[in-house]
Amino acid sequence: QSVVTQPPSASGTPGRRVAISCSGGSSNIGANPVNWYRQLPGAAPKLLIHSNDQRPSGVPDRFSGSKSGTSASLAISGLQSEDEADYYCAAWDDSLKGVVFGGGTKLTVL
Amino acid sequence: EVQLVESGGGLVKPGGSLRLSCAASGLTFSNAWMTWVRQAPGKGLEWVGRIKSKADGGATDYAAPVKGRFTISRDDSKNTLYLQMKSLKIEDTALYYCTTGWIFVAWGQGTTVTVSS
């Protein structure tokens, strides 16, 4: 059981918006920036959002991140079929002295 | 463009050892903090540990499940990161990725470790 919790699945229809939540505690999300990764089937993870809400170069502005207290959220607007992937949040944990990943959310585009 | 290429994976018996390598290019490796992340079959991502740059002290941190059994090291002259794994357990079976920096910008394709009798 991860110390950072994500819903195991999410879904949406093309063109709509979907949000994926990430819930942690005071030693991880509450104290440190959150990063988001996308993992397409059979591929390595890719950085999607860092420092809560920053998009690396090349990531479309359809992807946005936010954080409030001990929770964070990844929003994807204008959903596309190629957005079907697993999404992970992660943050440094001051108590564990390591990075904690959420369990991952499998996004299905209906 | 940063490229990371992991190698050294394979099949090993419980209690055995294995050393993984991650060859890096396209970055100033000596300045980079490097991390190992693993993914068990059908499971999520799990942080294994990291090593800081020598300029930042070169310290290592490990996840609780591997502490005392795994050792991360680096050879800046070869732009290579290592993961020495000892006393391997069945639950160490996973795809092992190396990645860069604080925020894991670049990832390799991973190398598979299978621990089985």
Coordinates of N, CA and C in Angstrom, one line a residue:
Chain A
Q1 N 0.8 -1.2 0.0 CA 0.0 0.0 0.0 C 0.9 1.2 0.0
S2 N 0.8 2.1 -1.1 CA 1.6 3.3 -1.2 C 1.1 4.3 -0.2
V3 N 2.1 5.2 0.3 CA 1.7 6.3 1.2 C 1.1 7.4 0.4
V4 N 1.2 7.3 -0.9 CA 0.5 8.3 -1.8 C -0.5 7.5 -2.6
T5 N -1.7 8.0 -2.6 CA -2.8 7.3 -3.1 C -3.4 7.9 -4.4
Q6 N -3.6 7.1 -5.4 CA -4.2 7.5 -6.6 C -5.4 6.6 -6.9
P7 N -6.4 7.0 -7.6 CA -7.5 6.1 -8.0 C -6.9 5.1 -9.1
P8 N -7.2 3.9 -9.0 CA -6.6 2.9 -9.9 C -7.0 3.1 -11.4
S9 N -8.1 3.7 -11.6 CA -8.6 3.9 -13.0 C -9.3 5.2 -13.1
A10 N -9.4 5.7 -14.3 CA -10.1 6.9 -14.7 C -10.5 6.8 -16.2
S11 N -11.5 7.5 -16.6 CA -11.9 7.4 -18.0 C -12.6 8.7 -18.4
G12 N -12.6 8.9 -19.7 CA -13.2 10.1 -20.3 C -13.4 9.9 -21.8
T13 N -14.2 10.7 -22.4 CA -14.5 10.6 -23.8 C -13.6 11.6 -24.5
P14 N -13.3 11.4 -25.8 CA -12.5 12.3 -26.6 C -13.0 13.7 -26.5
G15 N -12.1 14.7 -26.3 CA -12.5 16.1 -26.3 C -12.9 16.6 -24.9
R16 N -13.2 15.7 -24.0 CA -13.6 16.1 -22.6 C -12.4 16.3 -21.7
R17 N -12.6 16.7 -20.5 CA -11.6 16.9 -19.5 C -11.7 15.8 -18.5
V18 N -10.5 15.4 -18.0 CA -10.5 14.4 -16.9 C -9.4 14.9 -15.9
A19 N -9.7 14.6 -14.6 CA -8.7 14.9 -13.6 C -8.4 13.7 -12.8
I20 N -7.1 13.6 -12.5 CA -6.6 12.4 -11.7 C -6.0 13.0 -10.4
S21 N -6.5 12.4 -9.3 CA -6.1 12.9 -8.0 C -4.9 12.1 -7.4
C22 N -4.3 12.8 -6.5 CA -3.1 12.2 -5.8 C -3.1 12.7 -4.4
S23 N -3.3 11.8 -3.4 CA -3.5 12.1 -2.0 C -2.3 11.6 -1.2
G24 N -1.7 12.5 -0.4 CA -0.6 12.0 0.4 C -0.7 12.5 1.8
G25 N 0.5 12.9 2.4 CA 0.5 13.4 3.7 C 1.4 14.5 3.9
S26 N 1.6 14.9 5.2 CA 2.4 16.1 5.5 C 3.8 16.0 5.3
S27 N 4.3 14.7 5.2 CA 5.7 14.5 5.0 C 6.1 14.4 3.5
N28 N 5.1 14.3 2.6 CA 5.4 14.1 1.2 C 4.8 15.3 0.4
I29 N 3.6 15.1 0.0 CA 2.9 16.1 -0.9 C 2.8 17.4 -0.1
G30 N 2.5 17.3 1.2 CA 2.3 18.5 2.0 C 3.6 19.3 2.2
A31 N 4.7 18.7 2.0 CA 6.0 19.4 2.2 C 6.9 19.6 1.0
N32 N 6.6 18.9 -0.1 CA 7.5 18.9 -1.3 C 6.7 19.0 -2.6
P33 N 7.4 19.4 -3.6 CA 6.7 19.5 -4.9 C 6.3 18.1 -5.4
V34 N 5.3 18.2 -6.3 CA 4.8 17.0 -6.9 C 5.1 16.9 -8.3
N35 N 5.5 15.8 -8.8 CA 5.8 15.6 -10.2 C 4.8 14.5 -10.8
W36 N 4.5 14.6 -12.0 CA 3.6 13.6 -12.7 C 4.3 13.0 -13.9
Y37 N 4.1 11.7 -14.1 CA 4.7 11.0 -15.2 C 3.6 10.2 -15.9
R38 N 3.8 10.1 -17.2 CA 2.9 9.3 -18.0 C 3.7 8.1 -18.6
Q39 N 3.1 6.9 -18.6 CA 3.7 5.7 -19.1 C 2.8 5.1 -20.1
L40 N 3.2 5.2 -21.3 CA 2.4 4.5 -22.4 C 2.7 3.0 -22.3
P41 N 1.8 2.2 -22.8 CA 2.1 0.7 -22.8 C 3.4 0.3 -23.4
G42 N 4.2 -0.4 -22.6 CA 5.4 -0.9 -23.1 C 6.6 0.1 -23.2
A43 N 6.3 1.3 -22.7 CA 7.3 2.3 -22.8 C 7.8 2.8 -21.4
A44 N 8.9 3.5 -21.4 CA 9.4 4.1 -20.2 C 8.6 5.3 -19.8
P45 N 8.5 5.6 -18.5 CA 7.8 6.8 -18.0 C 8.4 8.0 -18.7
K46 N 7.5 9.0 -18.7 CA 7.9 10.3 -19.3 C 7.4 11.4 -18.3
L47 N 8.3 12.4 -18.0 CA 7.9 13.5 -17.2 C 6.8 14.4 -17.9
L48 N 5.7 14.6 -17.1 CA 4.6 15.4 -17.7 C 4.5 16.7 -17.0
I49 N 4.6 16.7 -15.7 CA 4.5 17.9 -14.9 C 5.5 17.9 -13.8
H50 N 6.2 18.9 -13.5 CA 7.1 19.0 -12.4 C 6.8 20.2 -11.5
S51 N 7.3 20.1 -10.3 CA 7.1 21.2 -9.4 C 5.7 21.7 -9.3
N52 N 4.8 20.7 -9.2 CA 3.3 20.9 -9.0 C 2.6 21.3 -10.2
D53 N 3.1 22.3 -11.0 CA 2.3 22.8 -12.1 C 3.1 23.2 -13.3
Q54 N 4.4 22.8 -13.4 CA 5.3 23.2 -14.4 C 5.3 22.2 -15.5
R55 N 5.1 22.6 -16.8 CA 5.2 21.7 -17.9 C 6.6 21.8 -18.5
P56 N 7.2 20.6 -18.7 CA 8.5 20.7 -19.4 C 8.3 21.1 -20.9
S57 N 9.3 21.5 -21.5 CA 9.2 21.9 -22.9 C 8.7 20.7 -23.7
G58 N 7.8 20.9 -24.6 CA 7.2 19.9 -25.5 C 6.0 19.2 -25.0
V59 N 5.6 19.5 -23.7 CA 4.4 18.9 -23.2 C 3.2 19.9 -23.5
P60 N 2.2 19.4 -24.2 CA 1.1 20.3 -24.6 C 0.4 21.0 -23.4
D61 N -0.2 22.2 -23.6 CA -0.8 22.8 -22.5 C -2.2 22.2 -22.1
R62 N -2.5 21.1 -22.8 CA -3.7 20.4 -22.4 C -3.5 19.7 -21.0
F63 N -2.2 19.6 -20.6 CA -1.9 19.0 -19.4 C -1.6 20.1 -18.3
S64 N -2.2 20.0 -17.2 CA -2.0 20.9 -16.1 C -2.0 20.2 -14.8
G65 N -1.2 20.8 -13.9 CA -1.1 20.2 -12.5 C -1.4 21.3 -11.5
S66 N -1.9 20.8 -10.3 CA -2.1 21.7 -9.2 C -1.9 21.0 -7.9
K67 N -1.7 21.7 -6.8 CA -1.5 21.1 -5.5 C -2.2 22.0 -4.5
S68 N -2.8 21.4 -3.5 CA -3.4 22.1 -2.4 C -3.2 21.2 -1.1
G69 N -2.5 21.7 -0.2 CA -2.3 20.9 1.0 C -1.6 19.6 0.8
T70 N -2.2 18.6 1.1 CA -1.6 17.2 1.0 C -2.2 16.5 -0.2
S71 N -2.8 17.2 -1.1 CA -3.3 16.6 -2.4 C -2.9 17.3 -3.6
A72 N -2.8 16.6 -4.7 CA -2.4 17.2 -6.0 C -3.3 16.6 -7.0
S73 N -3.4 17.2 -8.2 CA -4.2 16.8 -9.2 C -3.6 17.1 -10.6
L74 N -3.8 16.1 -11.5 CA -3.4 16.3 -12.9 C -4.7 16.4 -13.7
A75 N -4.8 17.4 -14.5 CA -5.9 17.6 -15.4 C -5.5 17.5 -16.8
I76 N -6.3 16.7 -17.6 CA -6.0 16.6 -19.1 C -7.3 17.1 -19.8
S77 N -7.1 18.1 -20.6 CA -8.3 18.6 -21.3 C -8.2 18.2 -22.8
G78 N -9.3 18.3 -23.5 CA -9.2 17.9 -24.9 C -8.7 16.5 -25.1
L79 N -9.3 15.6 -24.3 CA -8.8 14.2 -24.2 C -8.7 13.6 -25.6
Q80 N -7.6 12.9 -25.8 CA -7.3 12.2 -27.1 C -7.0 10.7 -26.8
S81 N -7.2 9.9 -27.9 CA -7.1 8.5 -27.7 C -5.7 8.1 -27.3
E82 N -4.7 8.9 -27.8 CA -3.3 8.6 -27.4 C -3.0 9.0 -26.0
D83 N -3.9 9.6 -25.2 CA -3.7 9.8 -23.8 C -3.9 8.6 -23.0
E84 N -4.4 7.5 -23.6 CA -4.5 6.3 -22.8 C -3.2 5.8 -22.4
A85 N -3.0 5.8 -21.1 CA -1.7 5.5 -20.5 C -1.9 5.3 -19.0
D86 N -0.8 5.0 -18.3 CA -0.8 5.0 -16.8 C -0.2 6.3 -16.4
Y87 N -0.7 6.9 -15.4 CA -0.2 8.2 -14.9 C 0.2 8.0 -13.4
Y88 N 1.3 8.5 -13.1 CA 1.9 8.4 -11.7 C 2.2 9.8 -11.2
C89 N 1.9 10.0 -9.9 CA 2.4 11.2 -9.2 C 3.5 10.7 -8.3
A90 N 4.4 11.7 -7.9 CA 5.5 11.3 -7.1 C 6.0 12.6 -6.3
A91 N 6.5 12.3 -5.1 CA 7.1 13.4 -4.3 C 8.1 12.9 -3.4
W92 N 9.0 13.7 -2.9 CA 10.0 13.3 -1.9 C 9.2 13.2 -0.6
D93 N 9.6 12.2 0.2 CA 9.0 12.1 1.5 C 10.1 12.3 2.6
D94 N 9.9 13.4 3.4 CA 10.9 13.8 4.4 C 11.1 12.7 5.5
S95 N 10.0 12.0 5.8 CA 10.1 11.0 6.8 C 10.8 9.7 6.3
L96 N 10.5 9.3 5.2 CA 11.0 8.0 4.6 C 12.4 8.3 3.9
K97 N 12.7 9.6 3.7 CA 13.9 10.0 3.0 C 14.1 9.3 1.7
G98 N 13.0 9.4 0.9 CA 13.0 8.8 -0.4 C 11.8 9.3 -1.2
V99 N 11.8 9.0 -2.5 CA 10.7 9.4 -3.3 C 9.6 8.4 -3.2
V100 N 8.4 8.9 -3.1 CA 7.2 8.0 -3.0 C 6.4 8.2 -4.3
F101 N 6.0 7.1 -5.0 CA 5.2 7.2 -6.1 C 3.8 6.8 -5.7
G102 N 2.8 7.4 -6.3 CA 1.4 6.9 -6.2 C 1.3 5.6 -6.9
G103 N 0.3 4.9 -6.6 CA 0.1 3.5 -7.2 C -0.2 3.5 -8.7
G104 N -0.5 4.7 -9.2 CA -0.7 4.8 -10.7 C -2.2 4.8 -11.0
T105 N -2.6 5.5 -12.0 CA -4.0 5.6 -12.5 C -4.0 5.2 -14.0
K106 N -4.8 4.2 -14.3 CA -4.9 3.8 -15.7 C -6.0 4.6 -16.4
L107 N -5.7 5.4 -17.3 CA -6.6 6.3 -18.0 C -7.1 5.6 -19.3
T108 N -8.4 5.4 -19.4 CA -9.1 4.9 -20.6 C -9.8 6.0 -21.3
V109 N -9.6 6.1 -22.6 CA -10.4 7.0 -23.4 C -11.5 6.3 -24.1
L110 N -12.7 6.5 -23.7 CA -13.8 5.7 -24.2 C -14.2 6.0 -25.7
Chain B
E1 N 20.6 15.6 -26.8 CA 19.6 14.8 -26.2 C 20.2 13.8 -25.2
V2 N 19.6 13.8 -24.0 CA 20.1 12.8 -23.0 C 19.7 11.4 -23.4
Q3 N 20.7 10.5 -23.4 CA 20.4 9.1 -23.6 C 20.9 8.3 -22.4
L4 N 20.1 7.4 -22.0 CA 20.4 6.5 -20.9 C 20.2 5.0 -21.3
V5 N 21.2 4.2 -21.2 CA 21.1 2.8 -21.6 C 21.5 1.9 -20.5
E6 N 20.5 1.2 -20.0 CA 20.7 0.2 -18.9 C 21.1 -1.1 -19.5
S7 N 21.9 -1.9 -18.7 CA 22.3 -3.2 -19.1 C 22.6 -4.0 -17.8
G8 N 22.8 -5.3 -18.0 CA 23.3 -6.1 -16.9 C 22.2 -7.0 -16.3
G9 N 20.9 -6.8 -16.7 CA 19.9 -7.6 -16.2 C 20.0 -9.1 -16.6
G10 N 19.2 -9.9 -16.0 CA 19.2 -11.3 -16.3 C 18.4 -12.1 -15.3
L11 N 18.6 -13.4 -15.4 CA 18.0 -14.4 -14.5 C 19.0 -14.8 -13.4
V12 N 18.5 -14.7 -12.1 CA 19.4 -15.0 -11.0 C 18.6 -15.7 -10.0
K13 N 19.3 -16.6 -9.2 CA 18.6 -17.4 -8.2 C 18.4 -16.5 -6.9
P14 N 17.4 -16.8 -6.1 CA 17.3 -16.1 -4.8 C 18.6 -16.2 -4.0
G15 N 19.0 -15.1 -3.5 CA 20.2 -15.1 -2.7 C 21.4 -14.6 -3.6
G16 N 21.2 -14.6 -4.9 CA 22.3 -14.3 -5.8 C 22.6 -12.8 -5.9
S17 N 23.5 -12.4 -6.8 CA 23.9 -11.0 -7.0 C 23.9 -10.7 -8.4
L18 N 23.8 -9.4 -8.7 CA 23.8 -8.9 -10.0 C 24.2 -7.4 -10.0
R19 N 24.9 -7.0 -11.0 CA 25.3 -5.6 -11.1 C 24.7 -5.0 -12.4
L20 N 23.9 -4.0 -12.2 CA 23.3 -3.2 -13.4 C 24.2 -2.0 -13.7
S21 N 24.2 -1.7 -15.0 CA 24.9 -0.5 -15.4 C 23.9 0.5 -16.1
C22 N 24.2 1.7 -16.1 CA 23.4 2.7 -16.9 C 24.4 3.7 -17.5
A23 N 24.6 3.5 -18.8 CA 25.5 4.4 -19.6 C 24.8 5.7 -20.0
A24 N 25.4 6.8 -19.7 CA 24.7 8.1 -20.0 C 25.5 8.9 -21.0
S25 N 24.7 9.6 -21.8 CA 25.3 10.5 -22.8 C 24.4 11.7 -23.0
G26 N 25.0 12.8 -23.5 CA 24.1 14.0 -23.7 C 23.9 14.9 -22.5
L27 N 24.6 14.6 -21.5 CA 24.5 15.5 -20.3 C 25.9 15.5 -19.6
T28 N 26.1 16.5 -18.7 CA 27.3 16.5 -17.9 C 27.1 15.6 -16.7
F29 N 27.5 14.4 -17.0 CA 27.1 13.3 -16.0 C 27.6 13.6 -14.6
S30 N 28.8 14.1 -14.5 CA 29.4 14.4 -13.2 C 28.6 15.3 -12.3
N31 N 27.8 16.2 -13.0 CA 26.9 17.1 -12.3 C 25.6 16.6 -11.9
A32 N 25.2 15.4 -12.4 CA 23.9 14.9 -12.3 C 23.6 14.0 -11.1
W33 N 22.5 14.2 -10.4 CA 22.1 13.3 -9.5 C 21.4 12.2 -10.2
M34 N 21.6 10.9 -9.9 CA 21.1 9.8 -10.7 C 20.3 8.9 -9.8
T35 N 19.2 8.3 -10.3 CA 18.3 7.5 -9.6 C 18.0 6.2 -10.3
W36 N 17.7 5.2 -9.5 CA 17.2 3.9 -10.0 C 15.7 3.8 -9.6
V37 N 14.9 3.4 -10.5 CA 13.4 3.2 -10.3 C 13.1 1.8 -10.9
R38 N 12.3 1.0 -10.2 CA 12.0 -0.3 -10.7 C 10.5 -0.4 -10.8
Q39 N 10.1 -1.4 -11.7 CA 8.7 -1.7 -11.9 C 8.5 -3.2 -12.0
A40 N 7.9 -3.8 -11.0 CA 7.6 -5.2 -11.0 C 6.5 -5.5 -12.1
P41 N 6.5 -6.7 -12.6 CA 5.6 -7.0 -13.7 C 4.1 -6.7 -13.3
G42 N 3.5 -5.8 -14.2 CA 2.1 -5.5 -13.9 C 1.9 -4.5 -12.8
K43 N 2.9 -4.0 -12.2 CA 2.8 -3.1 -11.0 C 3.2 -1.7 -11.3
G44 N 3.2 -0.9 -10.3 CA 3.6 0.5 -10.5 C 5.0 0.8 -10.3
L45 N 5.4 2.1 -10.4 CA 6.8 2.5 -10.2 C 7.2 2.5 -8.8
E46 N 8.4 2.1 -8.5 CA 8.9 2.1 -7.1 C 10.3 2.7 -7.2
W47 N 10.6 3.7 -6.4 CA 11.9 4.3 -6.2 C 12.8 3.3 -5.5
V48 N 14.0 3.1 -6.0 CA 15.0 2.2 -5.4 C 16.0 3.0 -4.6
G49 N 16.6 4.1 -5.2 CA 17.6 4.9 -4.6 C 18.2 5.8 -5.5
R50 N 19.1 6.7 -4.9 CA 19.7 7.7 -5.7 C 21.1 8.0 -5.2
I51 N 21.9 8.6 -6.1 CA 23.2 9.1 -5.7 C 23.4 10.5 -6.1
K52 N 23.9 11.3 -5.3 CA 24.1 12.7 -5.6 C 25.4 12.8 -6.4
S53 N 25.6 14.0 -7.0 CA 26.9 14.3 -7.7 C 28.0 14.4 -6.6
K54 N 29.2 14.2 -7.1 CA 30.3 14.3 -6.1 C 30.4 15.7 -5.6
A55 N 30.1 16.7 -6.4 CA 30.1 18.1 -6.0 C 29.1 18.4 -4.9
D56 N 28.1 17.6 -4.8 CA 27.1 17.7 -3.8 C 27.3 16.7 -2.7
G57 N 28.5 16.1 -2.7 CA 28.8 15.1 -1.6 C 28.8 13.7 -2.0
G58 N 28.1 13.3 -3.1 CA 28.1 11.9 -3.5 C 27.3 11.0 -2.7
A59 N 26.5 11.5 -1.8 CA 25.8 10.6 -0.8 C 24.7 9.8 -1.6
T60 N 24.4 8.6 -1.0 CA 23.3 7.8 -1.5 C 22.2 7.6 -0.5
D61 N 21.0 7.4 -1.1 CA 19.8 7.1 -0.3 C 19.1 5.9 -0.9
Y62 N 18.5 5.1 -0.1 CA 17.9 3.9 -0.5 C 16.5 3.7 0.0
A63 N 15.6 3.0 -0.7 CA 14.3 2.7 -0.2 C 14.5 1.6 0.8
A64 N 13.6 1.5 1.7 CA 13.7 0.5 2.8 C 13.8 -0.9 2.3
P65 N 13.0 -1.3 1.3 CA 13.1 -2.7 0.9 C 14.5 -3.2 0.4
V66 N 15.3 -2.2 0.0 CA 16.6 -2.6 -0.6 C 17.8 -2.2 0.2
K67 N 17.5 -1.4 1.2 CA 18.6 -0.9 2.1 C 19.4 -2.0 2.7
G68 N 20.7 -1.9 2.6 CA 21.6 -3.0 3.1 C 21.9 -4.1 2.1
R69 N 21.1 -4.1 1.0 CA 21.3 -5.2 0.0 C 21.8 -4.6 -1.3
F70 N 21.4 -3.4 -1.6 CA 21.7 -2.7 -2.9 C 22.7 -1.6 -2.6
T71 N 23.6 -1.4 -3.6 CA 24.5 -0.3 -3.5 C 24.6 0.5 -4.8
I72 N 24.4 1.8 -4.8 CA 24.4 2.6 -6.0 C 25.8 3.3 -6.0
S73 N 26.4 3.3 -7.1 CA 27.7 3.9 -7.3 C 27.8 4.6 -8.7
R74 N 28.8 5.3 -8.9 CA 29.0 6.0 -10.2 C 30.4 6.1 -10.6
D75 N 30.7 6.1 -11.9 CA 32.0 6.3 -12.4 C 31.9 7.5 -13.4
D76 N 32.2 8.7 -12.9 CA 32.1 9.8 -13.7 C 33.0 9.8 -14.9
S77 N 34.1 9.1 -14.8 CA 35.1 9.1 -15.9 C 34.5 8.2 -17.1
K78 N 33.5 7.4 -16.7 CA 32.9 6.5 -17.8 C 31.4 6.9 -18.0
N79 N 31.0 8.0 -17.4 CA 29.6 8.4 -17.5 C 28.6 7.3 -17.2
T80 N 28.9 6.5 -16.2 CA 28.1 5.3 -15.9 C 27.7 5.2 -14.5
L81 N 26.5 4.8 -14.3 CA 25.8 4.6 -13.0 C 25.7 3.1 -12.8
Y82 N 25.9 2.7 -11.6 CA 25.8 1.3 -11.3 C 24.8 1.0 -10.2
L83 N 24.2 -0.2 -10.2 CA 23.4 -0.7 -9.1 C 23.9 -2.1 -8.8
Q84 N 24.6 -2.3 -7.7 CA 25.0 -3.6 -7.2 C 23.9 -4.2 -6.3
M85 N 23.4 -5.3 -6.7 CA 22.3 -6.0 -6.0 C 22.8 -7.3 -5.4
K86 N 22.6 -7.5 -4.1 CA 23.1 -8.7 -3.4 C 21.9 -9.3 -2.7
S87 N 22.0 -10.5 -2.2 CA 20.9 -11.2 -1.5 C 19.6 -11.0 -2.1
L88 N 19.5 -11.2 -3.4 CA 18.3 -10.9 -4.2 C 17.2 -11.8 -3.8
K89 N 16.0 -11.2 -3.8 CA 14.8 -11.9 -3.4 C 13.8 -12.0 -4.6
I90 N 12.9 -12.9 -4.5 CA 11.9 -13.0 -5.6 C 11.2 -11.7 -5.9
E91 N 11.0 -11.0 -4.8 CA 10.2 -9.7 -5.0 C 11.1 -8.6 -5.6
D92 N 12.3 -8.8 -5.9 CA 13.2 -7.9 -6.6 C 13.0 -8.0 -8.1
T93 N 12.3 -9.0 -8.5 CA 12.0 -9.2 -9.9 C 11.3 -7.9 -10.5
A94 N 11.9 -7.3 -11.5 CA 11.3 -6.0 -12.0 C 12.1 -5.6 -13.2
L95 N 11.6 -4.6 -13.9 CA 12.3 -3.8 -14.9 C 12.9 -2.6 -14.2
Y96 N 14.2 -2.5 -14.3 CA 15.0 -1.5 -13.6 C 15.3 -0.3 -14.5
Y97 N 14.9 0.9 -14.2 CA 15.2 2.1 -15.0 C 16.2 2.9 -14.2
C98 N 17.1 3.6 -15.0 CA 17.8 4.7 -14.4 C 17.2 6.0 -15.0
T99 N 17.3 7.1 -14.1 CA 16.8 8.3 -14.5 C 17.6 9.5 -13.9
T100 N 17.3 10.7 -14.4 CA 18.2 11.8 -14.1 C 17.6 12.8 -13.2
G101 N 18.4 13.5 -12.4 CA 18.1 14.7 -11.7 C 17.1 14.5 -10.6
W102 N 16.6 15.7 -10.2 CA 15.6 15.7 -9.1 C 14.2 15.3 -9.6
I103 N 13.9 15.6 -10.8 CA 12.6 15.4 -11.3 C 12.4 14.3 -12.4
F104 N 13.5 13.6 -12.6 CA 13.5 12.4 -13.5 C 13.1 12.8 -14.9
V105 N 13.9 13.7 -15.5 CA 13.5 14.2 -16.8 C 13.8 13.1 -17.8
A106 N 14.9 12.5 -17.8 CA 15.2 11.5 -18.8 C 15.2 10.1 -18.2
W107 N 14.8 9.1 -19.0 CA 14.7 7.7 -18.5 C 15.3 6.8 -19.6
G108 N 15.9 5.7 -19.1 CA 16.3 4.7 -20.1 C 15.2 3.8 -20.4
Q109 N 15.4 2.8 -21.2 CA 14.4 1.8 -21.5 C 14.3 0.7 -20.5
G110 N 15.3 0.6 -19.6 CA 15.2 -0.4 -18.5 C 15.9 -1.7 -18.9
T111 N 16.2 -2.4 -17.8 CA 16.8 -3.7 -18.0 C 16.1 -4.6 -17.0
T112 N 15.8 -5.9 -17.5 CA 14.9 -6.8 -16.7 C 15.7 -7.7 -15.8
V113 N 15.3 -7.7 -14.5 CA 15.9 -8.6 -13.5 C 14.9 -9.6 -13.1
T114 N 15.2 -10.9 -13.2 CA 14.3 -11.9 -12.8 C 14.9 -12.8 -11.8
V115 N 14.3 -12.8 -10.6 CA 14.9 -13.6 -9.5 C 14.0 -14.8 -9.3
S116 N 14.5 -16.0 -9.6 CA 13.7 -17.2 -9.6 C 14.6 -18.4 -9.4
S117 N 14.1 -19.4 -8.7 CA 14.8 -20.6 -8.6 C 14.6 -21.6 -9.7

